[in-house]
Amino acid sequence: MLIAAGALVAGTVTVLPASAAGTGEPVPRPLPPLAWTDCGTKAYPKLQCATLGVPLNHDDPAGRSITLALTRIPHTAKTSQGPLLVNPGGPGGSGRGMAGYVAASLPPKVAAQYDVIGFDPRGVGRSEPALDCRPGHFDPVRPDSVPRGADGERTAVERAQAFAAACGKKHADVLPFIDTVSTARDLDLVRKALGAQRINYLGYSYGTYLGAVYARLYPERVRRMALDSVVNPNGVWYEDNIAQDYAFDTRHKDLMAWVAKHDAVYGLGTDPAAVEAAWYRMREELRDSPAGGKVGPGELEDTFLPGGYYDGYWPKLASAFSAYVNEGDPAPLTAAWERYGEADSAADNGYSVYTAVQCRDAAWPRDWNVWRKDSWNVHAKAPFSTWNNAWYNAPCAFWPVEPLTPPDVGNDQLSPVLVLQATDDAATPYEGGLALHRMLRGSSLVVEQGGGNHGVTLAGNDCLDEHLSAYLATGTVPRAEGGAEVDAVCAALPAPEPEPAAAPKKAGKKAGKASGTETAGDEAGTQAGTQVGMKAAAARGLRAGTTLHGLLGHVRRP
């Protein structure tokens, strides 16, 4: 899109008529100044809201307009470093809640220098129009995700076809324009409306791919860019989902090993393989008798999948697992599904945008036989969520809009980009962080060694947060000596402890034993003080991690 030269003052973009510029191009509408209004919450009282009209079709800038919903925490320092746009991923994730959280989680001196901007991408949340292709698509109880014969598979295929057809019928006018490149072009109009020459950007998960695409389109308009938990650009999107299947199975095994380690609490055995076998027996029982009439095998996978994103969910998941197996009590499992797996209207919207973006962004196999063969091959090695994930993406086999060609996001024109990645991340496996680091010349890679969570900054790891804060404050990034590929390494946070209420009473009695000497008492006091400090730090990290991962969303989105 060619835009005639214009004046940029105080957030207002004035565009000269195309005919005056002699281009012959359609005349873009002027961007009105953003009208920020107070929309503060108890948690974020300084939050402000605004809307911005952007073209549905960026190649027809004078045509139909759609609306983006924005939020802002304004800078308070005398000198501003400009806007910091934040995105939680998805695709389909609402980002309006991110502005307050990021501003509150950064060191005050750093946050004060930025206008932190959250936004609902096109089609999402309070942006208009918001997609909702087939309300209730995930209502329980769904057919077992693992096909049981030709009839079971046919039922699931027809369900995927019905979703794709419903999208095509309900949103035919907008589906061709719900894609990553269009969203990246939206971001540039947000930049213009903010009156900024360049943006700063913090993206999580799919937000890393969105950021990389924006940087490829507008490298001169990127000031600083931090990318956390990185999508592999080489696998968009079919191959990336297969990589997820293996990684989530490994992460599920990590949870089973953690449950076995805490057998004294959960009573499911000390052998991780035996614990995992008990989980699959539970899954099988739920086929014939869904917990609470709601949690069948697919819903069980939906419930435990968030544990692959964030281990802070493990204690409650383990308690529900234990109660079902050892006590025959399905109520905690039903409650866990309602907390972690149940789809509401926001989830329906998020899934609609997820499919719209991923199915449009890149080509997917159109022959269902390819899906069947690949899914059974992967399921044989990684059974936890392979078929569940296949059905989640299956509408792309029947999508009513032709796919685009993903852009090459390789870039040698940027200031240093900060890439942050956990080694055991399931949603965006480690190879993706390495791949993008290699594609962005001059980028710096910070690794959380042994970490399995997805979304690692502003989630309780002080080491990672220090790298992010230093980068946003000064633009400096760590550099490895000797040309090593990884520029800095942070230790992972420890795995969570079982919830205190679940711990055996005898553990409390053991902890309360006193020593018989003054020296031993001093040592015990010091040790107790250290444990209190560690517990306080762990609790602080848990609060931060739980809040962040709630904002990122965990409905099987990369």
Coordinates of C-alpha atoms in Angstrom, one line a residue:
M1 CA 0.0 0.0 0.0
L2 CA 1.4 3.4 -1.0
I3 CA 0.7 6.2 1.3
A4 CA 1.3 9.8 0.3
A5 CA 3.5 12.0 2.4
G6 CA 1.7 13.4 5.4
A7 CA 2.1 15.3 8.7
L8 CA 2.2 13.4 12.0
V9 CA 1.3 15.5 15.0
A10 CA 0.1 14.4 18.4
G11 CA -1.3 11.1 17.3
T12 CA -3.2 12.4 14.3
V13 CA -2.2 11.2 10.8
T14 CA -3.1 13.6 8.0
V15 CA -2.7 12.0 4.6
L16 CA -2.5 14.1 1.5
P17 CA -4.9 13.2 -1.3
A18 CA -3.5 10.6 -3.6
S19 CA -4.4 12.6 -6.6
A20 CA -2.3 15.5 -5.3
A21 CA 0.6 13.2 -4.8
G22 CA 0.1 11.9 -8.3
T23 CA 0.1 8.3 -7.3
G24 CA -3.3 7.2 -8.6
E25 CA -3.6 5.0 -5.6
P26 CA -6.8 4.8 -3.5
V27 CA -7.0 7.5 -0.8
P28 CA -6.6 6.1 2.7
R29 CA -8.9 7.5 5.3
P30 CA -7.1 9.8 7.8
L31 CA -6.5 8.2 11.2
P32 CA -8.4 10.3 13.8
P33 CA -6.6 10.9 17.1
L34 CA -7.1 8.2 19.6
A35 CA -9.7 9.2 22.2
W36 CA -8.4 7.6 25.4
T37 CA -11.0 7.2 28.2
D38 CA -10.5 6.0 31.7
C39 CA -11.4 2.3 32.1
G40 CA -9.4 1.5 35.2
T41 CA -9.9 -1.6 37.2
K42 CA -9.2 -2.3 40.9
A43 CA -6.0 -4.0 39.9
Y44 CA -5.0 -1.3 37.2
P45 CA -6.7 2.0 38.1
K46 CA -4.7 4.0 35.5
L47 CA -5.8 1.9 32.6
Q48 CA -7.2 3.7 29.6
C49 CA -9.2 2.5 26.6
A50 CA -9.6 3.6 23.0
T51 CA -10.6 2.2 19.6
L52 CA -9.0 2.6 16.2
G53 CA -10.6 2.0 12.8
V54 CA -8.4 0.2 10.3
P55 CA -9.1 -1.1 6.7
L56 CA -10.5 -4.6 6.5
N57 CA -8.4 -5.0 3.4
H58 CA -5.2 -3.1 3.6
D59 CA -4.9 -3.2 -0.2
D60 CA -8.1 -1.2 -0.3
P61 CA -7.4 1.4 2.4
A62 CA -10.5 3.5 1.4
G63 CA -12.8 0.6 1.7
R64 CA -14.6 -1.1 4.6
S65 CA -13.2 -0.3 8.0
I66 CA -13.1 -2.5 11.1
T67 CA -12.3 -1.6 14.7
L68 CA -9.5 -2.5 17.0
A69 CA -9.9 -2.2 20.8
L70 CA -6.8 -0.8 22.6
T71 CA -5.7 -0.3 26.2
R72 CA -3.0 1.9 27.6
I73 CA -1.0 2.5 30.8
P74 CA 0.5 5.9 30.0
H75 CA 4.1 6.7 30.9
T76 CA 4.8 8.9 33.9
A77 CA 8.5 9.6 33.5
K78 CA 9.6 13.0 32.2
T79 CA 11.2 11.3 29.2
S80 CA 9.3 8.6 27.3
Q81 CA 10.8 5.8 25.3
G82 CA 7.6 5.6 23.3
P83 CA 4.9 2.9 23.0
L84 CA 5.5 -0.7 24.2
L85 CA 3.0 -2.9 22.4
V86 CA 2.3 -6.2 24.1
N87 CA 0.7 -9.3 22.7
P88 CA -0.2 -12.5 24.5
G89 CA -0.3 -14.9 21.6
G90 CA -3.0 -17.2 20.3
P91 CA -3.8 -16.5 17.5
G92 CA -7.0 -15.4 19.0
G93 CA -5.7 -14.2 22.3
S94 CA -7.2 -11.0 23.8
G95 CA -4.4 -8.5 24.6
R96 CA -6.4 -5.8 26.3
G97 CA -5.6 -7.2 29.7
M98 CA -1.8 -7.3 29.0
A99 CA -1.1 -3.6 29.3
G100 CA -1.9 -3.3 33.0
Y101 CA -0.1 -6.5 33.9
V102 CA 3.1 -5.7 32.0
A103 CA 3.2 -2.2 33.4
A104 CA 2.7 -3.4 36.9
S105 CA 5.2 -6.3 36.5
L106 CA 8.2 -4.3 35.1
P107 CA 10.4 -2.4 37.5
P108 CA 8.6 0.9 38.2
K109 CA 11.4 3.0 36.7
V110 CA 11.3 1.0 33.5
A111 CA 7.5 0.9 33.2
A112 CA 7.3 4.7 33.8
Q113 CA 9.2 5.3 30.6
Y114 CA 6.7 3.6 28.3
D115 CA 3.2 3.9 27.2
V116 CA 2.3 0.2 27.5
I117 CA -0.3 -0.7 24.9
G118 CA -2.5 -3.7 24.9
F119 CA -4.8 -4.6 22.0
D120 CA -7.3 -7.1 20.7
P121 CA -6.2 -8.1 17.2
R122 CA -8.7 -8.1 14.4
G123 CA -11.6 -10.5 15.0
V124 CA -10.7 -10.8 18.7
G125 CA -12.6 -9.9 21.9
R126 CA -13.8 -6.3 21.8
S127 CA -12.5 -5.6 18.4
E128 CA -15.3 -5.5 15.8
P129 CA -16.4 -7.6 14.2
A130 CA -15.6 -10.4 16.6
L131 CA -15.6 -13.9 15.1
D132 CA -17.7 -16.7 16.6
C133 CA -18.1 -19.3 13.9
R134 CA -20.0 -22.0 15.7
P135 CA -21.0 -21.3 19.3
G136 CA -20.9 -24.3 21.6
H137 CA -18.5 -26.2 19.3
F138 CA -16.7 -27.5 22.5
D139 CA -19.8 -28.3 24.5
P140 CA -19.4 -31.5 26.4
V141 CA -19.4 -34.4 25.9
R142 CA -17.5 -34.6 22.6
P143 CA -16.7 -37.8 20.8
D144 CA -13.6 -39.5 22.0
S145 CA -10.7 -37.7 20.4
V146 CA -8.9 -41.0 19.6
P147 CA -11.0 -42.5 16.8
R148 CA -12.7 -45.8 17.5
G149 CA -13.2 -47.2 14.1
A150 CA -14.4 -45.7 10.8
D151 CA -17.6 -44.4 12.3
G152 CA -15.9 -42.6 15.1
E153 CA -13.5 -41.0 12.7
R154 CA -16.3 -40.0 10.3
T155 CA -18.2 -38.3 13.1
A156 CA -15.2 -36.2 14.1
V157 CA -14.4 -35.3 10.5
E158 CA -18.0 -34.2 9.9
R159 CA -17.7 -32.1 13.1
A160 CA -14.6 -30.3 11.7
Q161 CA -16.3 -29.8 8.3
A162 CA -19.3 -28.3 10.1
F163 CA -17.1 -25.8 11.9
A164 CA -15.3 -24.8 8.7
A165 CA -18.6 -24.5 6.8
A166 CA -20.1 -22.4 9.6
C167 CA -17.2 -20.0 9.5
G168 CA -17.5 -19.6 5.8
K169 CA -21.2 -19.0 6.0
K170 CA -21.2 -16.6 8.9
H171 CA -18.0 -14.7 8.2
A172 CA -17.4 -15.0 4.5
D173 CA -16.8 -11.3 4.1
V174 CA -13.9 -11.1 6.7
L175 CA -12.2 -14.5 6.6
P176 CA -9.9 -13.6 3.7
F177 CA -8.5 -10.8 5.9
I178 CA -8.0 -12.6 9.2
D179 CA -4.3 -13.5 9.0
T180 CA -1.0 -12.6 10.5
V181 CA 0.2 -10.2 7.8
S182 CA -3.0 -8.2 8.0
T183 CA -2.7 -8.0 11.8
A184 CA 0.9 -6.9 11.4
R185 CA -0.2 -4.1 9.1
D186 CA -2.8 -3.2 11.7
L187 CA 0.1 -2.7 14.2
D188 CA 1.6 -0.2 11.9
L189 CA -1.6 1.8 11.9
V190 CA -1.6 1.6 15.7
R191 CA 1.9 3.0 15.6
K192 CA 0.8 5.9 13.4
A193 CA -2.2 6.6 15.5
L194 CA 0.0 6.8 18.6
G195 CA 2.2 9.4 16.8
A196 CA 5.3 7.2 17.1
Q197 CA 8.1 6.8 14.5
R198 CA 9.0 3.4 15.9
I199 CA 7.5 0.9 18.3
N200 CA 8.8 -1.2 21.1
Y201 CA 7.2 -4.7 21.3
L202 CA 6.9 -7.6 23.7
G203 CA 5.3 -10.7 22.3
Y204 CA 4.6 -14.1 23.8
S205 CA 4.0 -17.4 21.9
Y206 CA 2.2 -16.6 18.6
G207 CA 3.0 -13.0 19.4
T208 CA 6.6 -13.8 18.6
Y209 CA 5.6 -14.7 15.1
L210 CA 3.4 -11.7 14.8
G211 CA 6.3 -9.5 15.9
A212 CA 8.7 -11.2 13.5
V213 CA 6.3 -10.6 10.6
Y214 CA 5.9 -7.0 11.6
A215 CA 9.7 -6.6 11.7
R216 CA 10.0 -8.1 8.3
L217 CA 7.5 -5.7 6.8
Y218 CA 8.6 -2.6 8.7
P219 CA 12.2 -3.1 10.0
E220 CA 12.9 0.6 10.2
R221 CA 9.9 1.0 12.5
V222 CA 11.1 -1.4 15.2
R223 CA 13.0 0.2 18.1
R224 CA 13.2 -2.7 20.6
M225 CA 11.6 -6.1 20.3
A226 CA 11.5 -8.9 23.0
L227 CA 10.1 -12.3 21.9
D228 CA 9.2 -14.8 24.6
S229 CA 8.5 -18.5 23.8
V230 CA 9.1 -18.5 20.1
V231 CA 7.1 -20.0 17.3
N232 CA 9.3 -21.9 14.8
P233 CA 8.8 -19.9 11.6
N234 CA 9.9 -22.9 9.6
G235 CA 6.9 -24.9 10.6
V236 CA 3.9 -22.6 10.1
W237 CA 1.5 -24.2 10.9
Y238 CA 1.1 -28.0 10.2
E239 CA 4.6 -29.0 11.1
D240 CA 4.6 -26.8 14.2
N241 CA 1.5 -28.6 15.5
I242 CA 3.1 -32.0 15.0
A243 CA 6.1 -30.8 17.0
Q244 CA 3.8 -29.8 19.7
D245 CA 2.3 -33.3 19.9
Y246 CA 5.6 -34.8 20.9
A247 CA 6.5 -32.0 23.2
F248 CA 3.2 -32.0 25.1
D249 CA 3.5 -35.8 25.6
T250 CA 6.9 -35.3 27.1
R251 CA 5.6 -32.5 29.4
H252 CA 2.6 -34.7 30.4
K253 CA 5.2 -37.4 31.4
D254 CA 6.9 -34.7 33.5
L255 CA 3.7 -34.2 35.4
M256 CA 3.2 -37.9 35.9
A257 CA 6.8 -38.1 37.3
W258 CA 6.1 -35.2 39.6
V259 CA 2.9 -36.9 40.9
A260 CA 5.0 -40.1 41.5
K261 CA 7.6 -38.0 43.4
H262 CA 4.9 -36.8 45.7
D263 CA 3.3 -40.2 46.3
A264 CA 3.0 -39.5 50.0
V265 CA 0.5 -36.8 49.1
Y266 CA -1.3 -38.2 46.1
G267 CA -1.1 -42.0 46.7
L268 CA -0.8 -43.0 43.1
G269 CA 2.5 -44.8 43.3
T270 CA 6.2 -44.0 43.0
D271 CA 6.7 -45.3 39.5
P272 CA 6.0 -42.6 36.9
A273 CA 5.1 -45.2 34.3
A274 CA 2.5 -46.7 36.6
V275 CA 1.1 -43.3 37.4
E276 CA 0.8 -42.6 33.7
A277 CA -0.9 -45.9 33.2
A278 CA -3.4 -45.0 35.9
W279 CA -4.1 -41.7 34.1
Y280 CA -4.9 -43.6 30.9
R281 CA -7.1 -46.0 32.8
M282 CA -9.0 -43.0 34.1
R283 CA -9.3 -41.7 30.5
E284 CA -10.8 -45.0 29.4
E285 CA -13.3 -45.1 32.2
L286 CA -14.5 -41.6 31.3
R287 CA -15.5 -42.9 27.8
D288 CA -18.4 -44.8 29.3
S289 CA -19.0 -42.7 32.3
P290 CA -18.0 -39.0 31.9
A291 CA -17.3 -37.3 35.2
G292 CA -20.2 -35.1 36.3
G293 CA -21.8 -35.9 32.9
K294 CA -19.3 -33.4 31.4
V295 CA -15.7 -34.8 31.4
G296 CA -15.1 -37.4 28.8
P297 CA -11.8 -38.3 27.3
G298 CA -11.5 -35.2 25.2
E299 CA -12.5 -32.9 28.1
L300 CA -10.0 -34.7 30.3
E301 CA -7.3 -33.9 27.7
D302 CA -8.5 -30.3 27.6
T303 CA -8.2 -30.1 31.4
F304 CA -4.7 -31.5 31.7
L305 CA -3.3 -29.7 28.6
P306 CA -2.8 -26.4 30.5
G307 CA -0.4 -28.3 32.8
G308 CA 1.8 -28.6 29.7
Y309 CA 1.9 -24.8 29.5
Y310 CA 2.4 -24.0 33.1
D311 CA 3.4 -26.3 36.0
G312 CA 1.7 -24.0 38.5
Y313 CA -1.5 -25.9 37.6
W314 CA 0.0 -29.3 38.6
P315 CA -1.1 -29.4 42.2
K316 CA -4.8 -29.0 41.5
L317 CA -4.6 -31.3 38.5
A318 CA -2.9 -33.9 40.6
S319 CA -5.4 -33.6 43.4
A320 CA -8.3 -34.1 41.0
F321 CA -6.5 -37.1 39.4
S322 CA -5.9 -38.6 42.9
A323 CA -9.5 -38.1 44.1
Y324 CA -10.9 -39.8 41.1
V325 CA -8.6 -42.8 41.2
N326 CA -8.2 -43.4 44.9
E327 CA -11.6 -42.2 46.2
G328 CA -13.8 -42.6 43.2
D329 CA -14.8 -39.0 43.5
P330 CA -15.4 -37.3 40.1
A331 CA -16.3 -33.9 41.6
P332 CA -12.7 -32.5 41.8
L333 CA -12.1 -33.6 38.2
T334 CA -15.3 -31.8 37.1
A335 CA -14.2 -28.7 39.0
A336 CA -10.7 -28.9 37.4
W337 CA -12.3 -29.1 33.9
E338 CA -14.5 -26.0 34.7
R339 CA -11.4 -24.2 35.8
Y340 CA -8.9 -25.2 33.1
G341 CA -10.8 -26.9 30.2
E342 CA -14.3 -25.5 29.8
A343 CA -14.9 -23.3 26.8
D344 CA -16.9 -20.2 27.2
S345 CA -17.9 -17.5 24.7
A346 CA -14.5 -16.0 24.9
A347 CA -13.0 -19.4 24.1
D348 CA -15.4 -19.7 21.2
N349 CA -14.2 -16.4 19.9
G350 CA -10.5 -17.3 20.4
Y351 CA -10.9 -20.6 18.6
S352 CA -12.7 -19.0 15.7
V353 CA -9.8 -16.5 15.2
Y354 CA -7.2 -19.2 15.8
T355 CA -8.6 -21.3 13.0
A356 CA -9.2 -18.3 10.7
V357 CA -5.6 -17.1 11.1
Q358 CA -3.8 -20.5 11.0
C359 CA -5.9 -21.9 8.1
R360 CA -5.4 -18.7 6.1
D361 CA -1.7 -18.1 6.9
A362 CA -0.3 -21.2 5.3
A363 CA -1.3 -24.3 3.3
W364 CA -2.5 -27.4 5.2
P365 CA -3.0 -30.9 3.7
R366 CA -6.3 -31.0 1.9
D367 CA -6.3 -34.8 1.7
W368 CA -7.6 -36.2 5.0
N369 CA -5.6 -39.4 4.5
V370 CA -2.5 -37.4 5.1
W371 CA -3.8 -36.2 8.5
R372 CA -4.9 -39.7 9.4
K373 CA -1.5 -41.3 8.6
D374 CA 0.5 -38.6 10.4
S375 CA -1.8 -38.6 13.4
W376 CA -1.6 -42.3 13.9
N377 CA 2.1 -42.3 13.5
V378 CA 2.6 -39.6 16.0
H379 CA 0.0 -41.0 18.4
A380 CA 1.9 -44.3 18.6
K381 CA 4.8 -42.4 20.2
A382 CA 3.0 -39.5 21.8
P383 CA -0.6 -40.4 22.7
F384 CA -1.4 -37.7 25.2
S385 CA -2.9 -35.1 22.9
T386 CA -2.0 -35.9 19.3
W387 CA -5.5 -36.7 18.1
N388 CA -7.1 -34.0 20.3
N389 CA -4.7 -31.5 18.6
A390 CA -5.5 -33.0 15.1
W391 CA -9.2 -32.4 15.6
Y392 CA -8.5 -28.9 16.9
N393 CA -6.8 -28.0 13.7
A394 CA -8.9 -30.2 11.4
P395 CA -11.1 -27.4 10.1
C396 CA -8.0 -26.3 8.1
A397 CA -8.4 -29.4 5.9
F398 CA -11.7 -28.0 4.8
W399 CA -11.3 -24.3 5.1
P400 CA -13.4 -22.2 2.7
V401 CA -10.6 -19.6 2.0
E402 CA -7.4 -20.4 0.0
P403 CA -4.2 -20.2 2.0
L404 CA -1.5 -17.5 1.7
T405 CA 2.3 -18.1 1.5
P406 CA 4.0 -17.4 4.8
P407 CA 6.5 -14.6 4.6
D408 CA 10.2 -15.2 5.1
V409 CA 10.9 -13.5 8.5
G410 CA 14.7 -13.6 8.2
N411 CA 16.0 -10.1 9.0
D412 CA 19.3 -8.4 9.0
Q413 CA 18.0 -4.8 9.4
L414 CA 17.0 -4.7 13.1
S415 CA 18.6 -3.4 16.2
P416 CA 19.3 -6.3 18.6
V417 CA 16.2 -8.4 19.3
L418 CA 16.0 -10.2 22.7
V419 CA 14.8 -13.8 22.3
L420 CA 13.8 -15.7 25.4
Q421 CA 13.1 -19.4 25.4
A422 CA 12.7 -22.3 27.9
T423 CA 14.5 -25.5 26.9
D424 CA 11.5 -27.8 27.7
D425 CA 8.6 -25.6 26.5
A426 CA 5.9 -27.8 25.0
A427 CA 3.8 -25.2 23.1
T428 CA 6.7 -23.7 21.3
P429 CA 9.6 -26.2 21.5
Y430 CA 13.1 -25.0 22.0
E431 CA 14.1 -25.5 18.3
G432 CA 11.8 -22.6 17.4
G433 CA 13.8 -20.2 19.6
L434 CA 17.0 -21.3 18.1
A435 CA 15.6 -21.0 14.5
L436 CA 14.4 -17.5 14.9
H437 CA 17.5 -16.4 16.7
R438 CA 19.5 -17.6 13.7
M439 CA 17.2 -15.8 11.3
L440 CA 17.4 -12.4 13.1
R441 CA 21.0 -11.2 12.7
G442 CA 22.4 -9.7 15.8
S443 CA 19.7 -11.1 18.1
S444 CA 20.5 -12.3 21.6
L445 CA 19.2 -15.6 22.9
V446 CA 18.5 -16.0 26.6
V447 CA 17.6 -19.6 27.7
E448 CA 15.8 -20.9 30.8
Q449 CA 17.7 -24.1 31.3
G450 CA 15.4 -27.0 32.3
G451 CA 12.3 -24.8 32.2
G452 CA 9.1 -26.3 30.9
N453 CA 6.7 -23.4 31.2
H454 CA 5.5 -21.4 28.2
G455 CA 5.8 -17.7 28.7
V456 CA 8.8 -17.2 31.0
T457 CA 9.3 -13.5 31.5
L458 CA 7.3 -11.5 34.1
A459 CA 6.3 -14.9 35.6
G460 CA 8.5 -15.1 38.6
N461 CA 12.0 -15.8 37.3
D462 CA 14.1 -12.9 38.4
C463 CA 17.1 -13.8 36.2
L464 CA 15.0 -13.6 33.0
D465 CA 13.2 -10.5 34.2
E466 CA 16.5 -8.7 34.8
H467 CA 17.5 -9.4 31.2
L468 CA 14.1 -8.1 29.9
S469 CA 14.2 -5.0 32.1
A470 CA 17.7 -4.1 31.2
Y471 CA 16.9 -4.4 27.5
L472 CA 13.8 -2.2 27.8
A473 CA 15.7 0.3 29.9
T474 CA 18.8 0.7 27.9
G475 CA 18.6 -1.5 24.8
T476 CA 21.5 -3.7 26.0
V477 CA 21.5 -7.4 25.4
P478 CA 23.8 -10.1 26.8
R479 CA 26.5 -11.4 24.5
A480 CA 28.2 -14.8 24.8
E481 CA 31.9 -15.1 24.7
G482 CA 33.6 -17.1 22.0
G483 CA 30.7 -17.0 19.5
A484 CA 28.4 -19.4 21.5
E485 CA 24.9 -19.5 20.2
V486 CA 23.2 -19.0 23.6
D487 CA 24.1 -15.6 25.0
A488 CA 22.8 -16.1 28.6
V489 CA 21.4 -18.9 30.7
C490 CA 19.0 -18.7 33.6
A491 CA 18.1 -21.5 35.9
A492 CA 14.6 -22.7 35.8
L493 CA 12.2 -22.1 38.7
P494 CA 11.8 -25.1 40.9
A495 CA 8.8 -27.4 40.3
P496 CA 5.8 -26.5 42.5
E497 CA 5.1 -28.2 45.8
P498 CA 1.8 -29.9 46.5
E499 CA -0.8 -27.6 48.0
P500 CA -0.4 -27.4 51.8
A501 CA -3.9 -28.6 52.4
A502 CA -3.1 -31.8 50.5
A503 CA 0.0 -32.6 52.6
P504 CA -0.2 -35.4 55.2
K505 CA -0.5 -34.2 58.8
K506 CA 2.6 -36.1 59.9
A507 CA 4.7 -33.9 57.7
G508 CA 3.7 -30.9 59.8
K509 CA 4.6 -32.8 63.0
K510 CA 8.1 -33.6 61.6
A511 CA 8.6 -30.0 60.6
G512 CA 7.8 -28.9 64.1
K513 CA 10.5 -30.9 66.0
A514 CA 12.9 -28.7 68.0
S515 CA 16.6 -29.2 68.6
G516 CA 18.1 -29.8 72.0
T517 CA 21.0 -27.4 71.8
E518 CA 21.4 -23.6 71.4
T519 CA 23.7 -24.1 68.3
A520 CA 21.3 -26.5 66.7
G521 CA 18.5 -24.1 67.5
D522 CA 20.4 -21.2 65.8
E523 CA 21.0 -23.4 62.8
A524 CA 17.4 -24.5 62.7
G525 CA 16.3 -20.9 63.0
T526 CA 18.5 -19.9 60.1
Q527 CA 17.3 -22.9 58.1
A528 CA 13.7 -22.1 58.9
G529 CA 14.3 -18.5 57.9
T530 CA 15.8 -19.5 54.6
Q531 CA 12.9 -21.9 54.0
V532 CA 10.4 -19.1 54.8
G533 CA 12.2 -16.8 52.3
M534 CA 12.2 -19.5 49.7
K535 CA 8.5 -20.2 50.3
A536 CA 7.7 -16.5 50.0
A537 CA 9.7 -16.2 46.8
A538 CA 7.9 -19.3 45.4
A539 CA 4.5 -17.9 46.4
R540 CA 5.3 -14.6 44.8
G541 CA 6.4 -16.5 41.6
L542 CA 3.3 -18.6 41.7
R543 CA 1.1 -15.5 41.9
A544 CA 2.9 -13.9 39.0
G545 CA 3.0 -17.0 36.9
T546 CA -0.7 -17.8 37.5
T547 CA -1.7 -14.3 36.5
L548 CA 0.4 -14.2 33.4
H549 CA -0.7 -17.6 32.2
G550 CA -4.3 -16.7 32.7
L551 CA -3.7 -13.7 30.4
L552 CA -1.9 -15.8 27.9
G553 CA -4.7 -18.4 27.8
H554 CA -4.1 -22.1 27.5
V555 CA -6.7 -23.4 25.0
R556 CA -4.3 -25.4 22.9
R557 CA -2.9 -22.3 21.2
P558 CA 0.8 -21.9 20.2

